[in-house]
Short mmCIF file of C-alpha atoms and ligand atoms in Angstrom, two decimals:
data_model
loop_
_atom_site.label_atom_id
_atom_site.label_comp_id
_atom_site.label_asym_id
_atom_site.label_seq_id
_atom_site.Cartn_x
_atom_site.Cartn_y
_atom_site.Cartn_z
CA MET A 1 0.04 -0.03 0.00
CA LYS A 2 1.00 3.63 -0.84
CA THR A 3 -0.43 6.29 0.93
CA SER A 4 0.37 8.79 -2.13
CA GLU A 5 -1.64 6.07 -4.54
CA ILE A 6 -4.58 5.91 -2.51
CA MET A 7 -4.80 9.48 -1.83
CA ALA A 8 -4.46 10.62 -5.37
CA THR A 9 -7.53 8.12 -6.15
CA LEU A 10 -9.65 9.48 -3.59
CA GLN A 11 -8.96 12.94 -4.29
CA ALA A 12 -10.12 12.30 -7.92
CA LYS A 13 -13.24 10.49 -6.81
CA TYR A 14 -13.89 13.08 -4.37
CA PRO A 15 -12.81 16.42 -4.94
CA GLY A 16 -13.29 18.90 -2.22
CA GLU A 17 -14.34 16.49 0.30
CA ASN A 18 -11.32 17.89 2.27
CA GLU A 19 -12.24 16.99 5.96
CA TYR A 20 -12.76 13.45 4.74
CA LEU A 21 -9.34 13.42 2.85
CA GLN A 22 -7.43 14.88 5.73
CA ALA A 23 -8.95 12.15 8.08
CA VAL A 24 -8.05 9.46 5.64
CA GLN A 25 -4.52 11.07 4.77
CA GLU A 26 -3.71 11.06 8.77
CA VAL A 27 -4.37 7.65 9.49
CA LEU A 28 -2.98 6.17 6.16
CA GLU A 29 0.07 7.95 6.86
CA SER A 30 0.38 6.22 10.42
CA VAL A 31 -0.29 2.79 9.43
CA GLU A 32 1.42 2.62 6.11
CA GLU A 33 4.57 0.81 7.57
CA VAL A 34 2.75 -1.65 9.56
CA TYR A 35 0.16 -2.48 6.89
CA ASN A 36 3.15 -3.44 4.49
CA GLN A 37 4.34 -5.82 6.72
CA HIS A 38 0.94 -7.80 6.28
CA PRO A 39 0.70 -9.38 2.81
CA GLU A 40 -2.64 -10.75 3.75
CA PHE A 41 -4.03 -6.92 4.23
CA GLU A 42 -2.72 -6.16 0.74
CA GLN A 43 -4.19 -9.31 -0.81
CA ALA A 44 -7.84 -8.27 0.64
CA LYS A 45 -7.36 -4.90 -0.12
CA ILE A 46 -8.39 -3.88 3.34
CA VAL A 47 -7.39 -0.36 3.10
CA GLU A 48 -9.22 0.20 -0.25
CA ARG A 49 -12.50 -1.19 1.28
CA MET A 50 -11.80 0.58 4.91
CA VAL A 51 -11.76 3.91 3.59
CA GLU A 52 -15.19 3.77 1.92
CA PRO A 53 -18.41 4.04 3.72
CA ASP A 54 -20.61 0.79 3.84
CA ARG A 55 -23.45 2.88 2.78
CA ILE A 56 -24.83 6.65 3.07
CA PHE A 57 -28.41 7.18 3.46
CA THR A 58 -29.66 10.86 2.59
CA PHE A 59 -32.90 12.30 2.82
CA ARG A 60 -34.97 15.28 3.08
CA VAL A 61 -36.13 17.16 6.21
CA THR A 62 -39.44 19.14 6.32
CA TRP A 63 -40.77 21.16 8.92
CA ILE A 64 -42.24 24.36 9.81
CA ASP A 65 -41.18 27.18 11.88
CA ASP A 66 -42.60 29.55 14.56
CA GLU A 67 -43.49 31.75 11.94
CA GLY A 68 -45.62 29.00 9.88
CA CYS A 69 -42.93 29.36 7.45
CA VAL A 70 -41.64 25.72 5.70
CA GLN A 71 -38.26 24.74 6.15
CA THR A 72 -35.99 21.99 4.10
CA ASN A 73 -32.84 20.68 5.54
CA THR A 74 -30.97 17.65 4.39
CA GLY A 75 -30.62 14.95 6.36
CA TYR A 76 -27.59 11.78 6.52
CA ARG A 77 -26.55 8.50 8.13
CA VAL A 78 -23.07 7.36 7.18
CA GLN A 79 -22.95 3.85 8.34
CA PHE A 80 -19.02 3.54 7.76
CA ASN A 81 -17.90 0.14 9.11
CA SER A 82 -19.27 -2.88 10.80
CA ALA A 83 -16.53 -5.16 11.19
CA ILE A 84 -16.38 -5.27 15.26
CA GLY A 85 -20.18 -4.42 15.91
CA PRO A 86 -23.25 -2.79 15.06
CA TYR A 87 -22.69 1.05 13.63
CA LYS A 88 -22.40 3.23 16.23
CA GLY A 89 -21.91 7.28 16.46
CA GLY A 90 -23.26 10.72 17.09
CA LEU A 91 -25.62 12.88 14.89
CA ARG A 92 -24.48 16.33 14.33
CA PHE A 93 -26.89 19.16 13.69
CA HIS A 94 -24.63 22.30 12.19
CA LYS A 95 -24.97 24.53 9.32
CA ALA A 96 -21.58 23.62 7.94
CA VAL A 97 -22.68 19.69 7.64
CA THR A 98 -21.93 18.17 4.41
CA PRO A 99 -21.35 14.50 3.44
CA SER A 100 -17.31 14.98 3.78
CA MET A 101 -17.61 16.14 7.14
CA LEU A 102 -19.86 13.13 8.30
CA LYS A 103 -17.59 10.91 6.31
CA PHE A 104 -14.41 12.24 8.28
CA LEU A 105 -16.05 11.94 11.42
CA GLY A 106 -17.58 8.36 10.58
CA PHE A 107 -13.79 7.04 9.46
CA GLU A 108 -12.69 8.34 12.73
CA GLN A 109 -15.14 6.66 14.73
CA THR A 110 -14.68 3.46 13.36
CA PHE A 111 -11.37 3.77 14.97
CA LYS A 112 -11.97 5.45 18.08
CA ASN A 113 -15.04 2.48 18.77
CA ALA A 114 -12.19 0.02 18.19
CA LEU A 115 -10.09 1.65 20.71
CA THR A 116 -12.91 1.63 23.44
CA THR A 117 -12.22 -2.30 24.02
CA LEU A 118 -16.37 -2.47 23.24
CA PRO A 119 -17.77 -3.98 20.11
CA MET A 120 -18.93 -1.25 18.26
CA GLY A 121 -18.72 -0.50 14.47
CA GLY A 122 -18.38 3.34 13.10
CA ALA A 123 -21.09 5.89 12.03
CA LYS A 124 -22.10 9.27 11.97
CA GLY A 125 -25.02 11.28 10.90
CA GLY A 126 -26.64 14.67 11.30
CA SER A 127 -28.06 17.80 9.16
CA ASP A 128 -27.28 21.32 7.95
CA PHE A 129 -30.13 22.42 10.47
CA ASN A 130 -28.53 25.56 12.34
CA PRO A 131 -30.11 25.63 15.88
CA ARG A 132 -28.87 29.18 16.29
CA GLY A 133 -31.69 31.08 17.39
CA ARG A 134 -34.31 28.57 17.41
CA SER A 135 -36.91 27.91 19.95
CA ASP A 136 -37.53 24.71 21.90
CA ALA A 137 -40.62 23.91 19.71
CA GLU A 138 -38.79 24.80 16.66
CA ILE A 139 -35.84 22.45 17.81
CA MET A 140 -38.78 19.59 18.49
CA ARG A 141 -40.35 19.80 15.06
CA PHE A 142 -37.02 19.47 13.23
CA CYS A 143 -35.86 16.47 15.44
CA GLN A 144 -39.19 14.71 15.05
CA ALA A 145 -39.18 15.34 10.93
CA PHE A 146 -35.62 14.27 11.01
CA MET A 147 -36.37 10.91 12.67
CA THR A 148 -39.57 10.13 10.78
CA GLU A 149 -36.60 9.18 8.23
CA LEU A 150 -34.09 7.90 10.17
CA TRP A 151 -35.95 5.35 11.74
CA GLN A 152 -35.65 3.07 9.16
CA CYS A 153 -32.01 3.00 8.95
CA ILE A 154 -31.58 2.36 12.89
CA GLY A 155 -31.62 -0.50 15.57
CA PRO A 156 -30.20 -1.58 18.72
CA ASP A 157 -28.05 -4.28 17.01
CA GLN A 158 -28.15 -2.62 13.55
CA ASP A 159 -26.98 1.17 14.03
CA ILE A 160 -27.29 3.17 17.60
CA PRO A 161 -27.07 7.15 17.38
CA ALA A 162 -26.15 9.35 19.68
CA GLY A 163 -25.28 13.03 20.22
CA ASP A 164 -22.42 15.40 18.80
CA VAL A 165 -22.39 18.97 17.93
CA GLY A 166 -25.78 20.47 18.16
CA VAL A 167 -27.31 17.49 19.53
CA GLY A 168 -27.69 16.95 23.44
CA GLY A 169 -29.85 15.43 25.89
CA ARG A 170 -32.86 17.53 24.67
CA GLU A 171 -32.48 16.53 21.26
CA ILE A 172 -31.93 12.78 22.21
CA GLY A 173 -35.20 13.13 23.99
CA TYR A 174 -37.43 14.64 21.07
CA LEU A 175 -35.56 11.96 18.76
CA TYR A 176 -36.48 9.00 20.97
CA GLY A 177 -40.19 10.11 21.58
CA MET A 178 -40.98 9.98 17.46
CA TYR A 179 -38.95 6.76 17.10
CA LYS A 180 -40.83 5.13 19.85
CA LYS A 181 -44.06 6.49 18.11
CA LEU A 182 -43.41 5.26 14.63
CA ALA A 183 -41.44 1.89 15.74
CA ARG A 184 -44.23 0.84 17.98
CA GLU A 185 -41.84 -0.70 20.49
CA TYR A 186 -39.87 0.51 23.65
CA ASN A 187 -36.33 -0.19 22.28
CA THR A 188 -34.41 1.72 24.44
CA GLY A 189 -31.20 0.78 23.05
CA VAL A 190 -32.03 2.37 19.67
CA LEU A 191 -30.19 5.65 20.82
CA THR A 192 -27.62 6.76 23.46
CA GLY A 193 -27.47 9.63 25.61
CA LYS A 194 -30.89 9.31 26.95
CA GLY A 195 -32.49 10.95 29.85
CA SER A 196 -31.40 9.01 33.08
CA THR A 197 -35.37 8.22 34.07
CA TRP A 198 -36.15 6.49 30.54
CA GLY A 199 -32.99 4.45 29.88
CA GLY A 200 -29.96 6.84 29.84
CA SER A 201 -26.73 6.24 31.66
CA VAL A 202 -25.55 8.01 34.44
CA LEU A 203 -22.43 9.90 33.80
CA ARG A 204 -23.10 10.06 29.98
CA PRO A 205 -23.40 13.41 29.72
CA GLU A 206 -20.01 14.35 31.57
CA ALA A 207 -18.47 10.93 29.90
CA THR A 208 -16.65 12.91 27.16
CA GLY A 209 -15.07 15.61 29.23
CA TYR A 210 -14.20 13.14 32.22
CA GLY A 211 -12.48 10.72 29.81
CA ALA A 212 -10.61 13.35 28.40
CA LEU A 213 -8.94 14.60 31.64
CA TYR A 214 -8.39 10.98 32.54
CA PHE A 215 -6.60 10.21 29.51
CA THR A 216 -4.70 13.63 30.00
CA GLU A 217 -3.68 12.46 33.59
CA ASN A 218 -2.47 9.07 32.15
CA LEU A 219 -0.21 10.94 29.91
CA LEU A 220 1.11 13.25 32.27
CA HIS A 221 1.61 10.81 34.96
CA ARG A 222 3.86 8.93 32.38
CA VAL A 223 6.61 11.59 32.05
CA GLY A 224 6.12 12.53 35.65
CA LYS A 225 3.76 15.31 35.86
CA ASP A 226 0.26 15.95 36.89
CA VAL A 227 -2.79 17.91 35.85
CA LYS A 228 -3.09 19.54 39.48
CA GLY A 229 -1.96 23.35 39.65
CA CYS A 230 -1.86 23.64 35.84
CA ARG A 231 -3.63 26.30 34.04
CA ILE A 232 -5.93 24.98 31.38
CA ALA A 233 -7.44 26.61 28.11
CA LEU A 234 -10.16 25.01 26.60
CA SER A 235 -12.37 25.96 23.45
CA GLY A 236 -16.26 25.70 23.47
CA PHE A 237 -18.91 25.88 26.07
CA GLY A 238 -20.94 22.62 25.08
CA ASN A 239 -21.56 19.40 26.26
CA VAL A 240 -17.70 18.37 25.93
CA ALA A 241 -16.10 21.56 27.25
CA TRP A 242 -18.59 21.55 30.43
CA GLY A 243 -17.34 17.88 31.45
CA ALA A 244 -13.81 18.60 30.71
CA ALA A 245 -14.14 21.43 32.62
CA LYS A 246 -16.22 20.02 35.65
CA LYS A 247 -13.37 17.03 36.04
CA ALA A 248 -10.37 19.61 35.68
CA VAL A 249 -11.60 21.64 38.46
CA GLU A 250 -11.94 18.43 40.28
CA LEU A 251 -8.53 17.10 39.82
CA GLY A 252 -7.39 20.54 41.05
CA ALA A 253 -6.46 22.46 37.42
CA LYS A 254 -7.23 26.05 37.18
CA VAL A 255 -9.62 26.67 33.50
CA VAL A 256 -8.48 29.97 32.34
CA ALA A 257 -10.44 30.28 29.21
CA VAL A 258 -13.85 28.82 27.71
CA SER A 259 -14.69 30.05 24.17
CA GLY A 260 -17.27 30.79 21.11
CA PRO A 261 -17.88 31.53 17.91
CA ASP A 262 -17.92 35.02 19.00
CA GLY A 263 -14.66 35.35 20.74
CA VAL A 264 -12.95 33.70 24.11
CA CYS A 265 -13.88 34.51 27.90
CA GLU A 266 -10.41 34.63 29.65
CA ILE A 267 -11.00 33.93 33.51
CA PRO A 268 -7.94 34.76 35.24
CA GLY A 269 -8.90 33.40 38.85
CA GLY A 270 -10.32 30.18 37.30
CA ILE A 271 -13.35 28.62 36.58
CA THR A 272 -16.09 28.65 39.13
CA PRO A 273 -18.71 26.06 39.64
CA GLU A 274 -21.63 28.56 39.00
CA MET A 275 -19.77 29.40 35.88
CA ILE A 276 -19.72 26.05 34.76
CA ASP A 277 -23.45 25.46 35.37
CA TYR A 278 -24.05 28.70 33.33
CA MET A 279 -22.41 26.65 30.31
CA LEU A 280 -25.47 24.56 30.04
CA VAL A 281 -27.67 27.48 30.28
CA MET A 282 -25.66 29.38 27.37
CA ARG A 283 -26.05 25.85 25.37
CA ALA A 284 -29.57 25.45 25.94
CA SER A 285 -30.27 29.17 25.03
CA ASN A 286 -29.22 28.44 21.35
CA ARG A 287 -27.41 32.06 21.26
CA ASP A 288 -24.52 30.50 20.33
CA ARG A 289 -22.49 33.32 22.23
CA VAL A 290 -19.82 33.14 24.99
CA GLU A 291 -20.00 36.65 25.80
CA ASP A 292 -22.78 35.70 27.78
CA MET A 293 -20.71 34.45 30.26
CA ALA A 294 -18.82 37.76 30.63
CA ASP A 295 -22.16 39.51 31.10
CA LYS A 296 -23.16 37.21 33.88
CA PHE A 297 -20.04 37.37 35.53
CA PRO A 298 -18.50 40.78 35.03
CA GLY A 299 -14.89 41.21 36.60
CA GLN A 300 -14.53 37.32 36.66
CA ALA A 301 -14.75 36.68 33.13
CA ILE A 302 -13.36 38.57 30.48
CA PHE A 303 -14.81 38.56 27.02
CA HIS A 304 -12.23 39.25 23.81
CA ALA A 305 -14.28 39.45 20.47
CA GLY A 306 -12.86 37.57 17.78
CA LYS A 307 -10.10 35.74 19.78
CA LYS A 308 -9.57 32.09 20.25
CA ALA A 309 -8.78 30.16 23.56
CA TRP A 310 -5.31 29.83 22.09
CA SER A 311 -4.53 33.25 22.88
CA VAL A 312 -4.73 32.95 26.63
CA LYS A 313 -1.74 31.88 28.58
CA CYS A 314 -2.01 28.16 29.78
CA ASP A 315 -0.23 24.84 30.55
CA ILE A 316 -2.59 22.39 28.74
CA ALA A 317 -4.79 23.42 25.69
CA LEU A 318 -7.78 21.06 25.47
CA PRO A 319 -9.79 21.82 22.04
CA CYS A 320 -13.39 20.92 22.57
CA ALA A 321 -15.41 22.21 20.00
CA PHE A 322 -14.69 21.66 16.22
CA GLN A 323 -12.66 20.22 13.75
CA ASN A 324 -9.59 22.44 12.60
CA GLU A 325 -10.16 24.61 15.25
CA LEU A 326 -6.19 25.00 16.16
CA SER A 327 -4.00 25.93 13.30
CA GLU A 328 -0.26 25.64 13.08
CA ALA A 329 -0.03 29.61 14.05
CA ASP A 330 -2.18 29.00 16.80
CA ALA A 331 -0.18 26.02 18.03
CA GLU A 332 2.87 28.64 17.77
CA GLU A 333 1.41 31.25 19.68
CA LEU A 334 0.13 28.68 22.44
CA ALA A 335 3.95 27.72 22.62
CA SER A 336 5.04 31.08 23.00
CA ASN A 337 2.80 31.53 25.92
CA GLY A 338 4.65 28.48 27.49
CA CYS A 339 2.20 25.61 26.77
CA TRP A 340 3.60 22.36 26.87
CA CYS A 341 0.64 19.83 26.22
CA CYS A 342 -2.53 19.52 23.96
CA CYS A 343 -4.82 16.90 24.44
CA GLU A 344 -7.48 17.04 21.22
CA VAL A 345 -10.97 16.45 22.69
CA SER A 346 -12.64 17.62 19.75
CA ASN A 347 -13.05 15.14 16.71
CA MET A 348 -9.86 16.16 14.29
CA GLY A 349 -9.47 19.64 16.28
CA CYS A 350 -5.89 20.29 15.31
CA GLN A 351 -4.85 21.29 11.65
CA PRO A 352 -2.05 18.91 10.43
CA GLY A 353 0.30 21.73 10.49
CA ALA A 354 -0.34 22.05 14.33
CA ILE A 355 0.10 18.27 15.10
CA ARG A 356 3.48 18.65 13.31
CA TYR A 357 4.44 21.86 15.18
CA PHE A 358 3.61 20.28 18.55
CA GLN A 359 5.45 17.22 17.69
CA SER A 360 8.58 18.78 16.62
CA HIS A 361 8.81 21.06 19.41
CA GLY A 362 8.43 18.54 22.35
CA ILE A 363 5.03 19.78 23.08
CA TYR A 364 2.96 16.52 24.28
CA PHE A 365 0.14 15.90 21.96
CA ALA A 366 -2.63 13.28 21.86
CA PRO A 367 -5.43 12.74 19.28
CA GLY A 368 -9.11 13.16 19.37
CA LYS A 369 -9.92 9.41 18.73
CA ALA A 370 -8.12 8.70 21.88
CA VAL A 371 -8.64 11.42 23.97
CA ASN A 372 -12.55 11.75 23.49
CA ALA A 373 -13.08 8.08 23.32
CA GLY A 374 -14.91 8.15 26.78
CA GLY A 375 -18.08 9.55 25.15
CA VAL A 376 -18.98 6.86 22.65
CA ALA A 377 -17.46 4.33 25.56
CA THR A 378 -20.10 5.43 27.76
CA SER A 379 -22.65 5.14 25.08
CA GLY A 380 -21.46 1.47 24.40
CA LEU A 381 -22.08 0.96 28.53
CA GLU A 382 -25.07 2.44 28.09
CA MET A 383 -26.43 0.04 25.33
CA THR A 384 -25.20 -2.79 28.02
CA GLN A 385 -27.42 -1.34 30.52
CA ASN A 386 -30.51 -1.37 28.06
CA ALA A 387 -29.50 -4.90 26.71
CA GLU A 388 -29.98 -6.20 30.68
CA HIS A 389 -32.63 -3.71 31.57
CA ILE A 390 -30.84 -2.47 34.39
CA SER A 391 -28.84 0.51 35.50
CA TRP A 392 -25.78 0.89 36.97
CA SER A 393 -24.71 3.36 39.51
CA GLY A 394 -22.44 6.59 38.98
CA LYS A 395 -19.54 4.68 40.73
CA GLU A 396 -19.82 1.73 38.69
CA VAL A 397 -19.68 3.69 35.34
CA ASP A 398 -17.04 6.28 36.30
CA GLU A 399 -14.89 3.00 37.11
CA LYS A 400 -15.53 1.45 34.11
CA LEU A 401 -14.89 4.47 31.94
CA HIS A 402 -11.50 5.48 34.03
CA PHE A 403 -10.34 1.59 33.19
CA ILE A 404 -11.37 2.00 29.82
CA MET A 405 -9.42 5.48 29.38
CA ASN A 406 -6.66 3.55 30.86
CA SER A 407 -6.67 1.08 28.39
CA ILE A 408 -6.96 3.14 25.54
CA HIS A 409 -3.77 4.98 27.12
CA GLU A 410 -1.80 1.65 27.12
CA GLN A 411 -2.83 0.70 23.51
CA CYS A 412 -1.30 3.81 22.15
CA VAL A 413 2.01 3.49 24.47
CA LYS A 414 2.02 -0.24 22.94
CA TYR A 415 1.56 0.76 19.17
CA GLY A 416 3.08 4.55 19.71
CA THR A 417 6.38 4.14 21.45
CA GLN A 418 9.48 5.59 19.35
CA PRO A 419 12.97 4.18 19.44
CA ASP A 420 13.85 7.16 21.92
CA GLY A 421 11.30 6.18 24.51
CA SER A 422 9.14 8.93 24.01
CA VAL A 423 5.17 8.02 22.52
CA ASP A 424 3.85 9.28 19.18
CA TYR A 425 0.17 9.11 20.33
CA VAL A 426 -1.22 9.77 16.84
CA LYS A 427 0.41 6.86 15.53
CA GLY A 428 -0.24 4.78 18.28
CA ALA A 429 -3.95 5.40 18.45
CA ASN A 430 -4.26 5.01 14.62
CA ILE A 431 -2.08 1.65 14.48
CA ALA A 432 -4.30 0.34 17.38
CA GLY A 433 -7.39 0.72 16.01
CA PHE A 434 -6.46 -0.23 12.63
CA MET A 435 -5.00 -3.40 13.57
CA LYS A 436 -8.43 -4.55 15.30
CA VAL A 437 -10.75 -3.49 12.66
CA ALA A 438 -8.31 -4.65 10.01
CA THR A 439 -7.85 -8.27 11.42
CA ALA A 440 -11.70 -8.24 11.94
CA MET A 441 -12.77 -7.60 8.24
CA LEU A 442 -9.82 -10.17 7.35
CA GLU A 443 -11.48 -12.80 9.30
CA GLN A 444 -14.88 -12.26 7.63
CA GLY A 445 -14.00 -12.57 4.09
CA ILE A 446 -14.58 -10.21 1.18
CA ILE A 447 -17.89 -8.61 1.55
O1 2IT B 501 -17.47 11.88 18.59
C1 2IT B 501 -18.42 10.94 19.31
O2 2IT B 501 -17.69 10.27 19.76
C2 2IT B 501 -19.58 10.99 19.81
N1 2IT B 501 -20.31 12.31 19.22
C3 2IT B 501 -20.36 10.30 20.74
C4 2IT B 501 -21.01 9.19 19.76
C5 2IT B 501 -21.86 8.01 20.85
O3 2IT B 501 -22.36 7.33 20.07
O4 2IT B 501 -21.89 8.21 21.50
#
């Protein structure tokens, strides 16, 4: 296998699908050497098959807004790979959603899910629906309209969606309500991230952020450091940033920045529990503005319009918002302000130039598919509870999540340790995930 040849074919076939091509390029570069030591992979054309989604559903979603106007969006479900389990992955509602974005996310999800130790294949879905400024009633009508198409594609042993950007507990509730009405079955296992009174797992809302901090701790402990006392800049103020802030504070770190599309809130004294709670209010408001934090906590949170979280002095950077949110120039700015570690919590949050910059300047870096896997792992734990018709305590779920994050870190170290003893977490995560999926595909024949 030659990465450059496969990339040339994909570029010709899918011109302009930049996020998808970027995600594939990163994985292929990481695994090329190992792959070429396995002629049986080459013979079964594992890579050529793995980079193509199994199938993509595309559908029209029509709904009526509060003014009585008819609105039309496009919905998608990308079922990427089912070698190690049923399709599993979130739904993203965001104005910039395209097939390319969902293909990149579904591809990443395949390897991430393989790292979790649980039997889940990779998928992603969503819509170009923009929640900004939408009322609760509009959100509900959109979710219902979306599910009237999606429900035919999903099932507890087939494909299990969950949340992602723009889809949280409220949206999963509306989606599940419509699913139940259409299917006439109380199939709790068909979606994860449900409410805790109707089949949801405790700690699922916190899991992505908590898992990210457990992973960060593992990384730091390996080099004799600790999260305690560190200044952390995180981007975003949604579900992932919220969980990360909660756990960071609990572990004794100081969260000095949260951000939004409008700018960054610098918090010199460190984020407080009241501010962390307020992140949920900001998310539910659909205003998509972090300046609201500065308005609510004057003097404590200082808003800088148009600035990113990466302009704030910190020890550790945690991108928690969107793909490609951290550029090479941002990496340089972070480094010049003394930042020495970046754990990517968003999916593909760092541009390739930023990753190269971190790795060549001795700044610890770990990729999203390892760092943020605690979210989908806890979705996997929710599926287990649903299948058994039981619910575990917070302590049980947290222990399992912690164990899974430790295991993901171990897999990265196993496959990513370099001759000089340092760990290339990008390589480690990609090779570990790839080997599991490739072996399963090989054993299941040419399908
Ligand atoms: O990117 C992700 O891993 C998620 N949005 C969570 C997916 C899930 O199925 O819980």
